[in-house]
Amino acid sequence: MRFFQILHISSVNIIADLATINDLIDKITNSSSTITNDPIVRLLSSGNQNVVGQIMTSLSQEFNQMNNDNLDKAISSGISAASILVSSLGSSSLQQVSIPLNESALINFNIELNSLANVRDYLVTFITNLLITTSNSIILQSSSLVQLTQSTNQLTRNTLLLVSNRCYELSAALYAMFEKISYEDAQSASNQLFQCASNILNAVNGPLQGRTEVLDLDNSRANVISTDYDTDLESAWSNLNLFSDGNDFSTATIEKNRNIYYQKQLANQINSQVTQIISLLTSSLNIHLNIGQSSLMNTSQSFISLETISIASLKDRLVKQVENAQFSIPSDFILNTTSN
């Protein structure tokens, strides 16, 4: 006779050590020489995918909450929400407080904003330098990148460039193994990468649209004297005519427009790369879909709907999208192709 013992084990809760996290933020903000001895940095330096992925996700979630708290505080102090954040898909309208702008609140907001932006800028290389091995590796890394880029107002150009390149690499790796993995794995990885692509697009365009603040680190990097300043006569950096406003060649104007110039350059680069990412991901998913099958991914960052259908069924078709958006394909629609 066998006897079975039933054990009631309470669930395990992981509680972030805010003291350790705040210590890390201080070290990065102040460029401390002891940063390499920080316990979090030592773990991130291990190169272990599971360790790095879980720590980056946990840290990013804490930073995202800090950012949300900072945004709420700023908006309640009279700072226009439209000038400091881009709302997620399907989010409710923010209630703007009709009170005079509190200048000290804006200063405090920017201090917190730039501090966390610097932290993300420092930490991003720990995830973008990991090896890409299996579909689980792609899912883990892309999931961490989604959390890292969720606060789109805190992403420097360096962070955006590294994340965009890594998202492309992960998408290409996923496409290369589409015949060897399940549809569920392909969808899980693609879902994360679509969100990541959406985040970096929002982030790079935010300052250009006046929707997010220009980050101090971006501005300082754009205006540091170029190493080839004296030798490269074609260098855009030294061409003040590119950055002046008419006859205004003041230092403030030059520095402001130089930063905008580099932001636009990166926006064009990321826009092109995101197009490639979307192409790779849709190809990875479409191979798993037969005619009549569809795939829907709806998150706060992105809405992706894929469906494999015959050409004949396109006519008079109503296509529904996020937030009740829809469009119809007319009955006289003609597609010049012989493929389904």
mmCIF file of C-alpha atoms in Angstrom:
data_model
loop_
_atom_site.group_PDB
_atom_site.id
_atom_site.type_symbol
_atom_site.label_atom_id
_atom_site.label_comp_id
_atom_site.label_asym_id
_atom_site.label_seq_id
_atom_site.Cartn_x
_atom_site.Cartn_y
_atom_site.Cartn_z
ATOM 1 C CA MET A 1 0.000 0.000 0.000
ATOM 2 C CA ARG A 2 1.291 3.423 -0.916
ATOM 3 C CA PHE A 3 0.724 6.535 1.108
ATOM 4 C CA PHE A 4 0.805 10.017 -0.363
ATOM 5 C CA GLN A 5 1.464 13.091 1.679
ATOM 6 C CA ILE A 6 -0.106 16.329 0.517
ATOM 7 C CA LEU A 7 1.956 19.405 1.218
ATOM 8 C CA HIS A 8 0.540 22.908 1.060
ATOM 9 C CA ILE A 9 3.356 25.160 -0.050
ATOM 10 C CA SER A 10 2.733 28.877 -0.137
ATOM 11 C CA SER A 11 3.492 30.740 -3.349
ATOM 12 C CA VAL A 12 6.888 32.336 -3.726
ATOM 13 C CA ASN A 13 6.961 36.105 -4.047
ATOM 14 C CA ILE A 14 9.997 37.865 -5.462
ATOM 15 C CA ILE A 15 10.449 41.233 -3.804
ATOM 16 C CA ALA A 16 12.773 43.730 -5.420
ATOM 17 C CA ASP A 17 15.526 45.054 -3.183
ATOM 18 C CA LEU A 18 14.909 48.753 -3.709
ATOM 19 C CA ALA A 19 17.889 49.745 -1.570
ATOM 20 C CA THR A 20 20.245 47.801 -3.851
ATOM 21 C CA ILE A 21 18.535 49.158 -6.970
ATOM 22 C CA ASN A 22 18.738 52.744 -5.734
ATOM 23 C CA ASP A 23 22.400 52.209 -4.902
ATOM 24 C CA LEU A 24 22.974 51.028 -8.480
ATOM 25 C CA ILE A 25 21.180 54.102 -9.839
ATOM 26 C CA ASP A 26 23.362 56.384 -7.712
ATOM 27 C CA LYS A 27 26.567 54.681 -8.862
ATOM 28 C CA ILE A 28 25.629 54.959 -12.537
ATOM 29 C CA THR A 29 24.404 58.540 -12.188
ATOM 30 C CA ASN A 30 27.580 59.605 -10.414
ATOM 31 C CA SER A 31 29.900 57.484 -12.603
ATOM 32 C CA SER A 32 31.234 55.731 -9.527
ATOM 33 C CA SER A 33 34.516 53.875 -9.900
ATOM 34 C CA THR A 34 33.065 51.064 -7.783
ATOM 35 C CA ILE A 35 30.312 50.267 -10.282
ATOM 36 C CA THR A 36 31.989 47.036 -11.420
ATOM 37 C CA ASN A 37 31.842 45.744 -7.848
ATOM 38 C CA ASP A 38 28.110 46.332 -7.598
ATOM 39 C CA PRO A 39 26.319 43.001 -6.916
ATOM 40 C CA ILE A 40 23.788 43.573 -9.703
ATOM 41 C CA VAL A 41 26.470 44.490 -12.228
ATOM 42 C CA ARG A 42 28.493 41.410 -11.288
ATOM 43 C CA LEU A 43 25.497 39.179 -11.992
ATOM 44 C CA LEU A 44 24.780 40.944 -15.278
ATOM 45 C CA SER A 45 28.417 40.510 -16.284
ATOM 46 C CA SER A 46 28.113 36.727 -15.970
ATOM 47 C CA GLY A 47 26.736 36.397 -19.500
ATOM 48 C CA ASN A 48 24.278 33.753 -18.291
ATOM 49 C CA GLN A 49 21.161 34.271 -20.408
ATOM 50 C CA ASN A 50 18.659 33.275 -17.739
ATOM 51 C CA VAL A 51 20.328 35.351 -15.042
ATOM 52 C CA VAL A 52 20.779 38.422 -17.234
ATOM 53 C CA GLY A 53 17.293 38.152 -18.722
ATOM 54 C CA GLN A 54 15.511 37.819 -15.392
ATOM 55 C CA ILE A 55 17.522 40.573 -13.711
ATOM 56 C CA MET A 56 17.062 42.967 -16.628
ATOM 57 C CA THR A 57 13.329 42.298 -16.666
ATOM 58 C CA SER A 58 13.036 42.822 -12.916
ATOM 59 C CA LEU A 59 15.120 46.010 -12.980
ATOM 60 C CA SER A 60 13.230 47.416 -15.952
ATOM 61 C CA GLN A 61 9.886 46.794 -14.286
ATOM 62 C CA GLU A 62 11.054 48.769 -11.261
ATOM 63 C CA PHE A 63 12.366 51.576 -13.464
ATOM 64 C CA ASN A 64 9.086 51.623 -15.393
ATOM 65 C CA GLN A 65 7.133 52.008 -12.167
ATOM 66 C CA MET A 66 9.453 54.817 -11.079
ATOM 67 C CA ASN A 67 8.871 56.498 -14.433
ATOM 68 C CA ASN A 68 5.095 56.157 -14.121
ATOM 69 C CA ASP A 69 5.221 57.681 -10.641
ATOM 70 C CA ASN A 70 7.388 60.518 -11.950
ATOM 71 C CA LEU A 71 4.964 61.161 -14.822
ATOM 72 C CA ASP A 72 1.938 61.149 -12.518
ATOM 73 C CA LYS A 73 3.636 63.603 -10.182
ATOM 74 C CA ALA A 74 4.580 65.886 -13.072
ATOM 75 C CA ILE A 75 1.100 65.891 -14.589
ATOM 76 C CA SER A 76 -0.501 66.599 -11.211
ATOM 77 C CA SER A 77 1.875 69.582 -10.921
ATOM 78 C CA GLY A 78 0.555 71.169 -14.103
ATOM 79 C CA ILE A 79 3.025 69.816 -16.669
ATOM 80 C CA SER A 80 1.266 68.989 -19.946
ATOM 81 C CA ALA A 81 0.999 65.230 -20.436
ATOM 82 C CA ALA A 82 1.244 65.680 -24.207
ATOM 83 C CA SER A 83 4.754 67.116 -23.841
ATOM 84 C CA ILE A 84 6.277 64.368 -21.702
ATOM 85 C CA LEU A 85 4.791 61.039 -22.797
ATOM 86 C CA VAL A 86 3.216 59.035 -25.599
ATOM 87 C CA SER A 87 0.207 57.058 -24.392
ATOM 88 C CA SER A 88 -0.078 53.351 -25.124
ATOM 89 C CA LEU A 89 -2.709 51.845 -27.428
ATOM 90 C CA GLY A 90 -6.172 51.715 -25.922
ATOM 91 C CA SER A 91 -5.230 53.749 -22.857
ATOM 92 C CA SER A 92 -7.822 56.054 -21.354
ATOM 93 C CA SER A 93 -7.501 59.808 -21.683
ATOM 94 C CA LEU A 94 -5.284 61.409 -19.079
ATOM 95 C CA GLN A 95 -6.904 63.964 -16.818
ATOM 96 C CA GLN A 96 -4.838 67.131 -17.088
ATOM 97 C CA VAL A 97 -4.816 69.255 -13.962
ATOM 98 C CA SER A 98 -5.660 72.888 -14.712
ATOM 99 C CA ILE A 99 -3.158 74.576 -12.432
ATOM 100 C CA PRO A 100 -0.204 76.892 -13.115
ATOM 101 C CA LEU A 101 2.994 75.130 -14.114
ATOM 102 C CA ASN A 102 5.239 74.418 -11.156
ATOM 103 C CA GLU A 103 8.764 75.174 -12.399
ATOM 104 C CA SER A 104 10.433 73.256 -9.584
ATOM 105 C CA ALA A 105 8.270 70.240 -10.444
ATOM 106 C CA LEU A 106 9.554 70.365 -14.031
ATOM 107 C CA ILE A 107 13.151 70.519 -12.800
ATOM 108 C CA ASN A 108 12.615 67.553 -10.483
ATOM 109 C CA PHE A 109 10.870 65.625 -13.253
ATOM 110 C CA ASN A 110 13.818 66.093 -15.604
ATOM 111 C CA ILE A 111 16.348 65.103 -12.955
ATOM 112 C CA GLU A 112 14.545 61.803 -12.384
ATOM 113 C CA LEU A 113 13.963 61.339 -16.119
ATOM 114 C CA ASN A 114 17.617 61.771 -17.046
ATOM 115 C CA SER A 115 18.850 59.689 -14.137
ATOM 116 C CA LEU A 116 16.838 56.648 -15.246
ATOM 117 C CA ALA A 117 17.684 57.278 -18.911
ATOM 118 C CA ASN A 118 21.373 57.113 -17.995
ATOM 119 C CA VAL A 119 20.791 53.864 -16.120
ATOM 120 C CA ARG A 120 19.071 52.225 -19.109
ATOM 121 C CA ASP A 121 21.852 53.503 -21.359
ATOM 122 C CA TYR A 122 24.424 51.810 -19.126
ATOM 123 C CA LEU A 123 22.562 48.521 -18.695
ATOM 124 C CA VAL A 124 21.455 47.936 -22.295
ATOM 125 C CA THR A 125 24.745 46.346 -23.402
ATOM 126 C CA PHE A 126 24.339 43.501 -20.928
ATOM 127 C CA ILE A 127 21.324 42.220 -22.882
ATOM 128 C CA THR A 128 22.376 43.187 -26.418
ATOM 129 C CA ASN A 129 25.693 41.335 -26.140
ATOM 130 C CA LEU A 130 24.173 37.970 -25.201
ATOM 131 C CA LEU A 131 24.500 35.013 -27.547
ATOM 132 C CA ILE A 132 21.444 34.047 -29.600
ATOM 133 C CA THR A 133 21.038 30.283 -29.441
ATOM 134 C CA THR A 134 17.512 28.811 -29.377
ATOM 135 C CA SER A 135 13.937 30.041 -29.726
ATOM 136 C CA ASN A 136 13.784 30.226 -25.925
ATOM 137 C CA SER A 137 16.830 32.481 -26.042
ATOM 138 C CA ILE A 138 15.023 34.761 -28.500
ATOM 139 C CA ILE A 139 11.881 34.837 -26.354
ATOM 140 C CA LEU A 140 13.832 35.618 -23.178
ATOM 141 C CA GLN A 141 15.923 38.379 -24.718
ATOM 142 C CA SER A 142 13.031 39.988 -26.582
ATOM 143 C CA SER A 143 10.883 39.915 -23.445
ATOM 144 C CA SER A 144 13.623 41.712 -21.512
ATOM 145 C CA LEU A 145 13.988 44.282 -24.287
ATOM 146 C CA VAL A 146 10.254 45.025 -24.213
ATOM 147 C CA GLN A 147 10.490 45.864 -20.522
ATOM 148 C CA LEU A 148 13.691 47.861 -21.005
ATOM 149 C CA THR A 149 12.093 49.996 -23.744
ATOM 150 C CA GLN A 150 8.621 50.336 -22.235
ATOM 151 C CA SER A 151 9.324 53.820 -20.868
ATOM 152 C CA THR A 152 9.839 55.363 -24.290
ATOM 153 C CA ASN A 153 10.661 58.788 -22.854
ATOM 154 C CA GLN A 154 13.829 57.424 -21.212
ATOM 155 C CA LEU A 155 15.632 55.908 -24.189
ATOM 156 C CA THR A 156 18.791 57.612 -25.403
ATOM 157 C CA ARG A 157 19.915 57.351 -29.007
ATOM 158 C CA ASN A 158 22.610 54.907 -27.948
ATOM 159 C CA THR A 159 20.022 52.709 -26.231
ATOM 160 C CA LEU A 160 17.703 52.906 -29.225
ATOM 161 C CA LEU A 161 20.417 52.018 -31.712
ATOM 162 C CA LEU A 162 21.604 49.008 -29.720
ATOM 163 C CA VAL A 163 18.063 47.746 -29.114
ATOM 164 C CA SER A 164 17.053 48.237 -32.746
ATOM 165 C CA ASN A 165 20.079 46.276 -33.937
ATOM 166 C CA ARG A 166 19.412 43.508 -31.421
ATOM 167 C CA CYS A 167 15.710 43.296 -32.349
ATOM 168 C CA TYR A 168 16.726 42.910 -35.975
ATOM 169 C CA GLU A 169 19.264 40.209 -35.078
ATOM 170 C CA LEU A 170 16.670 38.342 -33.013
ATOM 171 C CA SER A 171 14.106 38.615 -35.819
ATOM 172 C CA ALA A 172 16.608 37.323 -38.369
ATOM 173 C CA ALA A 173 17.549 34.444 -36.059
ATOM 174 C CA LEU A 174 13.876 33.575 -35.581
ATOM 175 C CA TYR A 175 13.296 33.540 -39.329
ATOM 176 C CA ALA A 176 16.346 31.322 -39.843
ATOM 177 C CA MET A 177 14.895 28.659 -37.548
ATOM 178 C CA PHE A 178 11.191 28.877 -38.469
ATOM 179 C CA GLU A 179 11.154 25.321 -39.848
ATOM 180 C CA LYS A 180 12.557 23.914 -36.604
ATOM 181 C CA ILE A 181 10.287 25.582 -34.053
ATOM 182 C CA SER A 182 6.613 25.416 -33.174
ATOM 183 C CA TYR A 183 4.084 28.044 -34.160
ATOM 184 C CA GLU A 184 3.579 28.847 -30.471
ATOM 185 C CA ASP A 185 7.266 29.687 -30.026
ATOM 186 C CA ALA A 186 7.310 31.725 -33.225
ATOM 187 C CA GLN A 187 4.249 33.669 -32.097
ATOM 188 C CA SER A 188 5.589 34.236 -28.582
ATOM 189 C CA ALA A 189 8.904 35.594 -29.853
ATOM 190 C CA SER A 190 7.269 37.651 -32.603
ATOM 191 C CA ASN A 191 4.802 39.163 -30.161
ATOM 192 C CA GLN A 192 7.659 40.471 -28.013
ATOM 193 C CA LEU A 193 9.657 41.721 -30.984
ATOM 194 C CA PHE A 194 6.674 43.561 -32.486
ATOM 195 C CA GLN A 195 6.247 45.344 -29.149
ATOM 196 C CA CYS A 196 9.934 46.179 -29.010
ATOM 197 C CA ALA A 197 9.821 47.608 -32.538
ATOM 198 C CA SER A 198 6.823 49.741 -31.603
ATOM 199 C CA ASN A 199 8.577 51.025 -28.485
ATOM 200 C CA ILE A 200 11.718 52.153 -30.274
ATOM 201 C CA LEU A 201 9.717 53.827 -33.051
ATOM 202 C CA ASN A 202 7.736 55.806 -30.487
ATOM 203 C CA ALA A 203 10.879 56.646 -28.559
ATOM 204 C CA VAL A 204 12.965 57.930 -31.455
ATOM 205 C CA ASN A 205 10.129 60.096 -32.786
ATOM 206 C CA GLY A 206 8.987 61.439 -29.409
ATOM 207 C CA PRO A 207 11.508 64.322 -29.146
ATOM 208 C CA LEU A 208 11.032 65.228 -32.823
ATOM 209 C CA GLN A 209 7.276 65.540 -32.316
ATOM 210 C CA GLY A 210 7.621 67.459 -29.072
ATOM 211 C CA ARG A 211 5.977 64.584 -27.204
ATOM 212 C CA THR A 212 8.918 63.761 -24.937
ATOM 213 C CA GLU A 213 11.786 65.727 -23.422
ATOM 214 C CA VAL A 214 15.216 65.885 -25.046
ATOM 215 C CA LEU A 215 17.525 63.810 -22.874
ATOM 216 C CA ASP A 216 20.642 65.434 -21.418
ATOM 217 C CA LEU A 217 22.872 62.546 -22.477
ATOM 218 C CA ASP A 218 21.732 62.837 -26.102
ATOM 219 C CA ASN A 219 22.263 66.576 -26.146
ATOM 220 C CA SER A 220 25.736 66.355 -24.628
ATOM 221 C CA ARG A 221 26.824 63.547 -26.961
ATOM 222 C CA ALA A 222 25.564 65.414 -30.010
ATOM 223 C CA ASN A 223 27.609 68.480 -29.111
ATOM 224 C CA VAL A 224 30.855 66.988 -27.859
ATOM 225 C CA ILE A 225 33.689 67.985 -30.193
ATOM 226 C CA SER A 226 34.139 65.338 -32.878
ATOM 227 C CA THR A 227 37.464 63.477 -32.904
ATOM 228 C CA ASP A 228 37.870 64.232 -36.631
ATOM 229 C CA TYR A 229 36.815 67.859 -36.270
ATOM 230 C CA ASP A 230 40.114 69.198 -37.673
ATOM 231 C CA THR A 231 40.613 66.654 -40.465
ATOM 232 C CA ASP A 232 37.191 65.691 -41.844
ATOM 233 C CA LEU A 233 36.090 68.681 -43.886
ATOM 234 C CA GLU A 234 32.871 66.878 -44.866
ATOM 235 C CA SER A 235 31.843 66.268 -41.265
ATOM 236 C CA ALA A 236 28.262 67.348 -40.617
ATOM 237 C CA TRP A 237 29.137 68.135 -37.018
ATOM 238 C CA SER A 238 31.295 71.133 -37.975
ATOM 239 C CA ASN A 239 28.972 72.489 -40.683
ATOM 240 C CA LEU A 240 27.251 75.228 -38.714
ATOM 241 C CA ASN A 241 25.035 76.129 -41.678
ATOM 242 C CA LEU A 242 23.202 72.846 -41.090
ATOM 243 C CA PHE A 243 22.248 73.850 -37.576
ATOM 244 C CA SER A 244 21.638 77.601 -37.692
ATOM 245 C CA ASP A 245 18.234 79.270 -37.862
ATOM 246 C CA GLY A 246 18.777 81.752 -40.665
ATOM 247 C CA ASN A 247 21.306 84.197 -39.288
ATOM 248 C CA ASP A 248 21.052 82.807 -35.775
ATOM 249 C CA PHE A 249 24.368 81.084 -35.086
ATOM 250 C CA SER A 250 24.120 81.287 -31.313
ATOM 251 C CA THR A 251 25.520 78.409 -29.279
ATOM 252 C CA ALA A 252 22.079 77.498 -27.942
ATOM 253 C CA THR A 253 20.581 77.317 -31.441
ATOM 254 C CA ILE A 254 23.486 75.339 -32.899
ATOM 255 C CA GLU A 255 23.437 72.800 -30.062
ATOM 256 C CA LYS A 256 19.663 72.399 -30.185
ATOM 257 C CA ASN A 257 19.540 71.876 -33.950
ATOM 258 C CA ARG A 258 22.600 69.637 -33.990
ATOM 259 C CA ASN A 259 20.838 67.315 -31.554
ATOM 260 C CA ILE A 260 17.697 67.367 -33.717
ATOM 261 C CA TYR A 261 19.825 66.544 -36.771
ATOM 262 C CA TYR A 262 21.220 63.390 -35.186
ATOM 263 C CA GLN A 263 17.790 62.447 -33.837
ATOM 264 C CA LYS A 264 16.332 62.640 -37.351
ATOM 265 C CA GLN A 265 19.174 60.566 -38.730
ATOM 266 C CA LEU A 266 18.532 57.840 -36.184
ATOM 267 C CA ALA A 267 14.769 58.023 -36.765
ATOM 268 C CA ASN A 268 15.301 57.315 -40.463
ATOM 269 C CA GLN A 269 17.633 54.436 -39.665
ATOM 270 C CA ILE A 270 15.278 52.864 -37.131
ATOM 271 C CA ASN A 271 12.264 53.315 -39.392
ATOM 272 C CA SER A 272 14.079 51.361 -42.101
ATOM 273 C CA GLN A 273 15.211 48.671 -39.675
ATOM 274 C CA VAL A 274 11.746 48.270 -38.158
ATOM 275 C CA THR A 275 10.357 47.706 -41.657
ATOM 276 C CA GLN A 276 12.851 44.869 -42.063
ATOM 277 C CA ILE A 277 11.967 43.494 -38.621
ATOM 278 C CA ILE A 278 8.259 43.430 -39.468
ATOM 279 C CA SER A 279 8.988 41.676 -42.758
ATOM 280 C CA LEU A 280 11.068 38.984 -41.040
ATOM 281 C CA LEU A 281 8.492 38.416 -38.305
ATOM 282 C CA THR A 282 5.496 38.220 -40.621
ATOM 283 C CA SER A 283 7.396 35.755 -42.805
ATOM 284 C CA SER A 284 8.220 33.652 -39.744
ATOM 285 C CA LEU A 285 4.545 33.525 -38.785
ATOM 286 C CA ASN A 286 2.998 33.187 -42.231
ATOM 287 C CA ILE A 287 4.850 29.943 -42.892
ATOM 288 C CA HIS A 288 2.805 28.367 -40.080
ATOM 289 C CA LEU A 289 -0.588 29.613 -41.326
ATOM 290 C CA ASN A 290 -2.718 27.714 -43.814
ATOM 291 C CA ILE A 291 -5.420 29.393 -45.895
ATOM 292 C CA GLY A 292 -8.239 30.444 -43.601
ATOM 293 C CA GLN A 293 -6.075 30.611 -40.486
ATOM 294 C CA SER A 294 -5.211 33.828 -38.683
ATOM 295 C CA SER A 295 -3.014 35.150 -35.899
ATOM 296 C CA LEU A 296 -3.848 38.092 -33.650
ATOM 297 C CA MET A 297 -1.469 39.876 -31.282
ATOM 298 C CA ASN A 298 -2.972 42.782 -29.384
ATOM 299 C CA THR A 299 -0.907 44.552 -26.731
ATOM 300 C CA SER A 300 -0.576 48.055 -25.331
ATOM 301 C CA GLN A 301 2.381 48.603 -27.677
ATOM 302 C CA SER A 302 1.177 47.042 -30.917
ATOM 303 C CA PHE A 303 -1.728 45.479 -32.770
ATOM 304 C CA ILE A 304 -0.797 42.790 -35.286
ATOM 305 C CA SER A 305 -3.327 40.774 -37.256
ATOM 306 C CA LEU A 306 -2.142 38.197 -39.798
ATOM 307 C CA GLU A 307 -4.373 36.023 -41.936
ATOM 308 C CA THR A 308 -3.747 33.771 -44.911
ATOM 309 C CA ILE A 309 -6.627 33.999 -47.384
ATOM 310 C CA SER A 310 -7.281 33.402 -51.049
ATOM 311 C CA ILE A 311 -7.291 36.309 -53.483
ATOM 312 C CA ALA A 312 -10.935 35.689 -54.317
ATOM 313 C CA SER A 313 -11.995 36.271 -50.712
ATOM 314 C CA LEU A 314 -10.480 39.769 -50.668
ATOM 315 C CA LYS A 315 -13.372 41.350 -52.548
ATOM 316 C CA ASP A 316 -16.007 43.048 -50.395
ATOM 317 C CA ARG A 317 -13.980 42.157 -47.313
ATOM 318 C CA LEU A 318 -14.269 44.183 -44.091
ATOM 319 C CA VAL A 319 -11.044 44.269 -42.092
ATOM 320 C CA LYS A 320 -11.378 45.198 -38.411
ATOM 321 C CA GLN A 321 -8.505 46.650 -36.418
ATOM 322 C CA VAL A 322 -7.766 48.003 -32.954
ATOM 323 C CA GLU A 323 -10.154 50.387 -31.162
ATOM 324 C CA ASN A 324 -13.028 49.813 -33.616
ATOM 325 C CA ALA A 325 -10.940 50.954 -36.596
ATOM 326 C CA GLN A 326 -11.787 49.151 -39.822
ATOM 327 C CA PHE A 327 -11.522 49.375 -43.592
ATOM 328 C CA SER A 328 -13.224 47.616 -46.477
ATOM 329 C CA ILE A 329 -11.842 46.252 -49.735
ATOM 330 C CA PRO A 330 -14.112 47.113 -52.697
ATOM 331 C CA SER A 331 -15.719 44.481 -54.903
ATOM 332 C CA ASP A 332 -13.829 45.736 -57.970
ATOM 333 C CA PHE A 333 -10.460 45.239 -56.257
ATOM 334 C CA ILE A 334 -7.856 43.853 -58.684
ATOM 335 C CA LEU A 335 -4.560 42.332 -57.541
ATOM 336 C CA ASN A 336 -1.968 41.687 -60.233
ATOM 337 C CA THR A 337 -0.517 38.417 -58.961
ATOM 338 C CA THR A 338 -1.057 34.708 -59.440
ATOM 339 C CA SER A 339 -0.182 33.691 -55.866
ATOM 340 C CA ASN A 340 -2.601 33.108 -52.986
#
